Coordinates of C-alpha atoms in Angstrom, one line a residue:
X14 CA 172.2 36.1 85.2
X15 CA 168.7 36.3 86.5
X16 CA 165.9 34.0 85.1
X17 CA 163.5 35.5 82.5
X18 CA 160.0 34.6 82.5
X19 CA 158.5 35.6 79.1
X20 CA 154.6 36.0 79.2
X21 CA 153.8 32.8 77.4
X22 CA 155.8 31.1 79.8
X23 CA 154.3 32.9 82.7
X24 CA 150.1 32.5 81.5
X25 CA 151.6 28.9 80.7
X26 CA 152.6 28.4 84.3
X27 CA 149.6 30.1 85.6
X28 CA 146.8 28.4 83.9
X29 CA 145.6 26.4 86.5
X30 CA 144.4 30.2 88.1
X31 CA 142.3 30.5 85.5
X32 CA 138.4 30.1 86.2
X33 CA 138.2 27.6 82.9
X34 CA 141.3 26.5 82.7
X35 CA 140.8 24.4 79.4
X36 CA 143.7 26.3 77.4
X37 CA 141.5 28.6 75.2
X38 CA 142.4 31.7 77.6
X39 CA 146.0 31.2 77.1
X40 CA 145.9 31.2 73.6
X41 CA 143.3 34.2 73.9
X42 CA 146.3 36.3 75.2
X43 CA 148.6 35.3 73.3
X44 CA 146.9 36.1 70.0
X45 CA 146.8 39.6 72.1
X46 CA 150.8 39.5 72.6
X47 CA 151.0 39.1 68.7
X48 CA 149.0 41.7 68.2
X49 CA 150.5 44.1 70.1
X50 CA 154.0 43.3 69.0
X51 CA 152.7 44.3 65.2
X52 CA 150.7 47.7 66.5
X53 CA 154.0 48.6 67.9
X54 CA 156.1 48.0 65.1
X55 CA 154.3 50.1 62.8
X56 CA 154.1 53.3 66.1
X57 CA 157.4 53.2 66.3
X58 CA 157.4 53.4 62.2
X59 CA 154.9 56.3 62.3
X60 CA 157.0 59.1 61.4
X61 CA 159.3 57.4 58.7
X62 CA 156.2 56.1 57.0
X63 CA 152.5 57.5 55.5
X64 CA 150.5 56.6 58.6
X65 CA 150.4 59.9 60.3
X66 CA 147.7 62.1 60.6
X67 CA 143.8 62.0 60.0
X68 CA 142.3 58.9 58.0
X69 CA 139.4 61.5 56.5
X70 CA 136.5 59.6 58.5
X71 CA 135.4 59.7 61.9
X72 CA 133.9 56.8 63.9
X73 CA 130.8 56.2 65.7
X74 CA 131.4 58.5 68.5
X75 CA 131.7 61.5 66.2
X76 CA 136.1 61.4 66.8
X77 CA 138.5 62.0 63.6
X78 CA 139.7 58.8 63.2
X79 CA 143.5 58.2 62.5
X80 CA 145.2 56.3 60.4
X81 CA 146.7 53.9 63.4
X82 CA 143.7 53.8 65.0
X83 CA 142.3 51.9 61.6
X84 CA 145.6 49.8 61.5
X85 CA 145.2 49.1 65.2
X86 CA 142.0 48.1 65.0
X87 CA 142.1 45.8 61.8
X88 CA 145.4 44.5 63.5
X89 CA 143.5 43.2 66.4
X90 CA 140.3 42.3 64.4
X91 CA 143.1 39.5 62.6
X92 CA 144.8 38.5 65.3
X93 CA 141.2 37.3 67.1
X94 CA 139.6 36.2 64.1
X95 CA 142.1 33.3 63.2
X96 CA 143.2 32.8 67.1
X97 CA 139.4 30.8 66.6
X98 CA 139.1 31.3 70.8
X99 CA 136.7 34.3 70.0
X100 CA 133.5 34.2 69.0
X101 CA 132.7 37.9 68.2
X102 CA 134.6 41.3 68.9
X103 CA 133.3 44.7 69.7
X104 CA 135.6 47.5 69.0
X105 CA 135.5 51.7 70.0
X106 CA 136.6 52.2 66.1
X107 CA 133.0 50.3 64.9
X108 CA 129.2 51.2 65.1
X109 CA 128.4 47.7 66.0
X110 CA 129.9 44.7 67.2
X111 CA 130.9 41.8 64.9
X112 CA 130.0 38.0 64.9
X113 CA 132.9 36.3 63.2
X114 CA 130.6 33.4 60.8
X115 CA 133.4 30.3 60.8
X116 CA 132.5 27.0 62.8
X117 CA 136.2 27.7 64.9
X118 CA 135.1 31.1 65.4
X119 CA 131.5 30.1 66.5
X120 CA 132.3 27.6 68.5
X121 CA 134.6 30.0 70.5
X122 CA 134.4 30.4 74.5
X123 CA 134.8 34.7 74.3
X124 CA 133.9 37.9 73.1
X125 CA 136.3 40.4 73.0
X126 CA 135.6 44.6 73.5
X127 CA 138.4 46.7 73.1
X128 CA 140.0 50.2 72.6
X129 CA 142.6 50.0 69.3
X130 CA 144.7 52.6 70.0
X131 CA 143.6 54.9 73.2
X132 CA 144.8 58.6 73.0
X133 CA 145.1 58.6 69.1
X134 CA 145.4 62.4 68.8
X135 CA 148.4 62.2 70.2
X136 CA 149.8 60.5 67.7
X137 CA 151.1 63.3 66.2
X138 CA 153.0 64.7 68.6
X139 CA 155.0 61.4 69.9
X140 CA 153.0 61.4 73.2
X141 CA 152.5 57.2 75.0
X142 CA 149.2 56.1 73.4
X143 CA 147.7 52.6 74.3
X144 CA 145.5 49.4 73.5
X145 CA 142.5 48.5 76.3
X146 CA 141.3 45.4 76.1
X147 CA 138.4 43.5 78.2
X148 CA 137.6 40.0 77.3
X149 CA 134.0 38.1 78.8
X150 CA 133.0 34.6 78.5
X151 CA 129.8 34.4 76.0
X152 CA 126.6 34.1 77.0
X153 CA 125.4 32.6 73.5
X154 CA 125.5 29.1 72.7
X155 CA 128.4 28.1 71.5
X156 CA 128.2 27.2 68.0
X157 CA 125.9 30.4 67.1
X158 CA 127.1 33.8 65.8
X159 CA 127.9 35.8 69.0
X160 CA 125.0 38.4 69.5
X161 CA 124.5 41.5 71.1
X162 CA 124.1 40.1 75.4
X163 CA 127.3 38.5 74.8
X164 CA 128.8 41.7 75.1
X165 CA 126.4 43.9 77.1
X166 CA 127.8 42.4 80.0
X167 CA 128.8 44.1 83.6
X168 CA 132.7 44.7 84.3
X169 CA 132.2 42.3 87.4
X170 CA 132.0 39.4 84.6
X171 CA 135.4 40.3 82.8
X172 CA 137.8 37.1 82.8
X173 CA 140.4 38.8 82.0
X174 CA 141.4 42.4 81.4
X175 CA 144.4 44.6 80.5
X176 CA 146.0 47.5 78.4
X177 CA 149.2 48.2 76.0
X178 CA 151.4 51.0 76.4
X179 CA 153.4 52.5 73.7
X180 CA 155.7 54.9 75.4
X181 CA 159.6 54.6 76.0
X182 CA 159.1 51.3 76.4
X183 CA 156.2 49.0 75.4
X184 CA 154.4 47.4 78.7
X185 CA 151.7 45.3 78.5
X186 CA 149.3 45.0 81.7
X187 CA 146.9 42.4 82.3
X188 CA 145.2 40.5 85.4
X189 CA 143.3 37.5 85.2
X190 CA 141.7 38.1 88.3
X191 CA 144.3 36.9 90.4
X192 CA 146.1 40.0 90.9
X193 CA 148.2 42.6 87.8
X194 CA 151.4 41.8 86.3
X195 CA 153.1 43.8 83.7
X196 CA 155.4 42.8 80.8
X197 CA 158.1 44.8 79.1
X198 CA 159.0 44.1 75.5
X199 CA 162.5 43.4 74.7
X200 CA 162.9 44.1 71.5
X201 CA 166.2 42.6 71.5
X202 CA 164.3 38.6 71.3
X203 CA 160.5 39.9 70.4
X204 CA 159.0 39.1 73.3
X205 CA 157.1 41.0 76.3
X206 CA 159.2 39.9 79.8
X207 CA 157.6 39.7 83.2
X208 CA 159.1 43.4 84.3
X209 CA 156.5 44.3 86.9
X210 CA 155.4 41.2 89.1
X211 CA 152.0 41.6 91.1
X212 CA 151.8 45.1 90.8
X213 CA 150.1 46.8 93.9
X214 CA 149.0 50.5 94.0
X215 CA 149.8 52.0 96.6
X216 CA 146.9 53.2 98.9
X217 CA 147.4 56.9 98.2
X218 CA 149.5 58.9 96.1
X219 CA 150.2 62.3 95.5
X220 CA 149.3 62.7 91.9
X221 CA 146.1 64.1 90.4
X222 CA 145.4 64.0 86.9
X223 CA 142.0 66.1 85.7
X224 CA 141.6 68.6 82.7
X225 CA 141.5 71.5 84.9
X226 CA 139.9 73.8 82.1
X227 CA 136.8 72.2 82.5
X228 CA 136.0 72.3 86.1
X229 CA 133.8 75.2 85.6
X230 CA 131.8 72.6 83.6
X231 CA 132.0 70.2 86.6
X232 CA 130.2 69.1 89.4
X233 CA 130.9 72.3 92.1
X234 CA 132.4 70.0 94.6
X235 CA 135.4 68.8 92.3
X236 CA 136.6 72.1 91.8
X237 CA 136.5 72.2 95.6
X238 CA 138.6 69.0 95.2
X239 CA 141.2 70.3 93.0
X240 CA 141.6 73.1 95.2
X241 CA 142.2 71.0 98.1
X242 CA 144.8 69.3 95.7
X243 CA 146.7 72.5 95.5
X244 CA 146.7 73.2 98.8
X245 CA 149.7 73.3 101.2
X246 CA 149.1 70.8 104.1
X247 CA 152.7 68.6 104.8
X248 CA 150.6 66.2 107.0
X249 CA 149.1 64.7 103.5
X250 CA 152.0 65.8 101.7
X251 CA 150.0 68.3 99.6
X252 CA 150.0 70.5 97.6
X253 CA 149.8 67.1 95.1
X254 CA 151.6 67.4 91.4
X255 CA 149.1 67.6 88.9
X256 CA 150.0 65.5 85.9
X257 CA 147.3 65.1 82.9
X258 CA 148.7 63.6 79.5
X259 CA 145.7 63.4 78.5
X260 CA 146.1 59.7 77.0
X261 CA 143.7 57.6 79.0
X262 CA 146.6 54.7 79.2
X263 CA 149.4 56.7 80.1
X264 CA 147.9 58.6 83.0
X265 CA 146.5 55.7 84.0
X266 CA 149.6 53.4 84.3
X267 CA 151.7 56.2 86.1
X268 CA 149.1 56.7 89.0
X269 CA 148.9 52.6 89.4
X270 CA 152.4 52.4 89.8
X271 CA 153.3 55.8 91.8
X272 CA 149.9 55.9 93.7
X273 CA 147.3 58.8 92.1
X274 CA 143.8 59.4 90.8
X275 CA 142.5 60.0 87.5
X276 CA 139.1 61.8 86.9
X277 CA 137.1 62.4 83.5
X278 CA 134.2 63.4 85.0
X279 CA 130.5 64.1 83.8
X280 CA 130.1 67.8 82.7
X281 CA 127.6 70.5 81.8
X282 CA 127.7 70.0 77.8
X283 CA 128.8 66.2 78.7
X284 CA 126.1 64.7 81.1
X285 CA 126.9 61.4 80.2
X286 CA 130.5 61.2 80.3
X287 CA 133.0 61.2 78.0
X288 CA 134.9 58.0 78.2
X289 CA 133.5 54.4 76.8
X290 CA 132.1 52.4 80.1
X291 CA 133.0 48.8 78.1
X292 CA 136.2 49.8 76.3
X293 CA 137.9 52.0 78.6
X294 CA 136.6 52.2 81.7
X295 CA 136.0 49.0 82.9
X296 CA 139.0 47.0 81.8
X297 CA 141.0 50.1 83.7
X298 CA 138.6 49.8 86.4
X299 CA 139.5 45.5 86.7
X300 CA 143.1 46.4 86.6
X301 CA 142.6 48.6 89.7
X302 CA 140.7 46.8 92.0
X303 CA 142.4 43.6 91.4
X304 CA 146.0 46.1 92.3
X305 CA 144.1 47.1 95.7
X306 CA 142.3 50.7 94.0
X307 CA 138.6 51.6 93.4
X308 CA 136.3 53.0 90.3
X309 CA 133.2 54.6 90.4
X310 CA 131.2 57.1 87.7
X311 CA 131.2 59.4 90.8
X312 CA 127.6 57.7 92.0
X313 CA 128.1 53.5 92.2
X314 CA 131.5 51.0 91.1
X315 CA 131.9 51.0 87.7
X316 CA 132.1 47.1 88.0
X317 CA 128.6 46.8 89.2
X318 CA 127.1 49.3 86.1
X319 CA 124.9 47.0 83.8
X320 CA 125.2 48.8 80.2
X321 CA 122.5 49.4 78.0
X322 CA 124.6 49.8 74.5
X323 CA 127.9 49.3 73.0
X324 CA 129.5 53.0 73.1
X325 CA 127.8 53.9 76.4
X326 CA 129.4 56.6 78.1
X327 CA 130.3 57.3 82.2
X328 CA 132.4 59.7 84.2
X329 CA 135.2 58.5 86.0
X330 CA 137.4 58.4 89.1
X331 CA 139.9 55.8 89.2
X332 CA 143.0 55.1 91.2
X333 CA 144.1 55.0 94.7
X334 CA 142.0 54.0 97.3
X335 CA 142.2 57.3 100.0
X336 CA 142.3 59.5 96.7
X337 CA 139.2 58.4 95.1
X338 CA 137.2 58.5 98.4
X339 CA 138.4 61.7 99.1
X340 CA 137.4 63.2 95.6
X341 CA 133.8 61.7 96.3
X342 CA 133.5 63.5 99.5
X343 CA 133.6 66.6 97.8
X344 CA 130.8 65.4 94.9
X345 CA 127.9 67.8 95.7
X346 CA 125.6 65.5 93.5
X347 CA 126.4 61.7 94.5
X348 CA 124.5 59.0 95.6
X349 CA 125.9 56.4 98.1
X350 CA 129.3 55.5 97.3
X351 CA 130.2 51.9 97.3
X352 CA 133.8 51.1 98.9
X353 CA 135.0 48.3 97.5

């Protein structure tokens, strides 16, 4: 029988790779693994209980909100609040961030921003949906209410970063910098099992996932780009399988594992993007890079973007390596793109 390494065991064993390695971190995400453990109890509930369908409000950026996404979000809200390792959370579901006002919770090393549930409105219709997460070391002192710098922060400062899936299994992803390793729950004992050691993507793919029914909206040059997708060339192994969800998460973690890119780009009635720079994009965009992939908004690495507010907003183009610098030669309307 092989040995299993739970994910306590395993952020146990590799504290010491941690940049403050004082023990705070560790219980940081493990209040994370708890968590997820009771958003995915009540998903996998959904149907057989009232927490389908719209909540009747929508949240700051103008979305329906759902039900889950509420439960999510207060679920997560808990779980940091009494861990006492955070000092303040910032979530997509909320108009503003909050400063938890306890002494543990002020004299906590982190700040917290994350996505409760990503791809909610597919909730409905049993399609994977996910948690983002992106935690920073505050900036505040310690022993003060966590204010708004502590969380306006670029993506090149993330300690830590990661994502939930909810799909046929429940995975949870997370680097600490020192490369991505993903953890399957066994539902069978309760807790998430190292499943995919040191993930690597691989340097290009042939996967391309983009809402094709609004590259008329789109810079000209991706259009060109999706063409070239669909092309037949069997020295690239094109034409390439075009695969959208269209649940952030899901697409995501295929095209990290299979090799792929992912694009939510800027558009005519959307200059600014669509997805959430600090809660979606760059957690995702830590995840990659630190699995051997790049992220840019399609002008400069999402990583190096210093955010102005909260529910900012970028486009995106994330995954393999040869993909994504392929997709920007085609941008008509870039600026110097940054390999990393």
């Amino acid at each position: 029988m092989s040995m299993i390494t739970t994910l306590n065991d395993f952020i146990l064993d590799r504290q010491k790779d941690f940049a403050y390695a004082t023990g705070e971190l560790t219980s940081l995400l493990n209040d994370i693994s708890v968590a997820s453990k009771i958003v995915n109890r009540d998903v996998n509930r959904a149907g057989l209980v009232d927490i389908l369908g719209a909540k009747g409000e929508t949240n700051v950026q103008g979305e329906e909100q759902q039900k889950l996404d509420v439960i999510a979000d207060d679920a997560f809200i808990r779980a940091f609040k009494t861990g006492g390792e955070v000092c303040g959370i910032a979530s997509e579901e909320n108009d503003d961030f909050v400063a938890f006002d306890d002494e543990t919770a002020m004299n906590g090393k982190y700040v917290v921003l994350f996505d409760p549930l990503d791809g909610s409105s597919n909730i409905d219709v049993n399609v994977s949906i996910g948690t983002i997460f992106s935690i920073y070391r505050r900036i505040s002192e310690p022993g003060t209410p966590a204010v708004l710098e502590d969380f306006l922060q670029k993506g090149a400062d993330q300690v830590a970063a990661g994502y939930v899936l909810f799909g046929s299994s429940t995975m949870l992803v997370y680097s600490t910098g020192n490369g991505v390793n993903g953890f399957t729950l066994d539902p069978s004992i309760g807790e998430f099992c190292l499943s995919h050691p040191d993930i690597k993507s691989p340097e290009t793919g042939r996967i391309y996932s983009i809402n094709e029914g609004n590259l008329d909206r789109c810079d000209p040059g991706l259009k060109e780009y999706a063409e070239y997708c669909r092309e037949d060339d069997a020295s690239t192994g094109r034409p390439y399988s075009g695969r959208y969800i269209g649940s952030l998460v899901a697409d995501f973690h295929r095209n990290l594992l299979k090799g792929g890119i992912y694009v939510y780009p800027t558009t005519n009635n959307c200059p600014e993007g669509r997805l959430r720079l600090l809660y979606e994009c760059n957690p995702l965009a830590f995840i990659a890079e630190q699995a051997g992939g790049i992220a840019t908004d399609g002008h400069q690495r999402i990583l190096d973007i210093e955010p102005k507010t909260l529910h900012e907003r970028c486009g995106y183009y994330v995954g393999s390596t040869v993909m994504v610098e392929k997709a920007m030669s085609y941008l008509k309307h870039k600026e110097a793109f940054i390999n990393v």
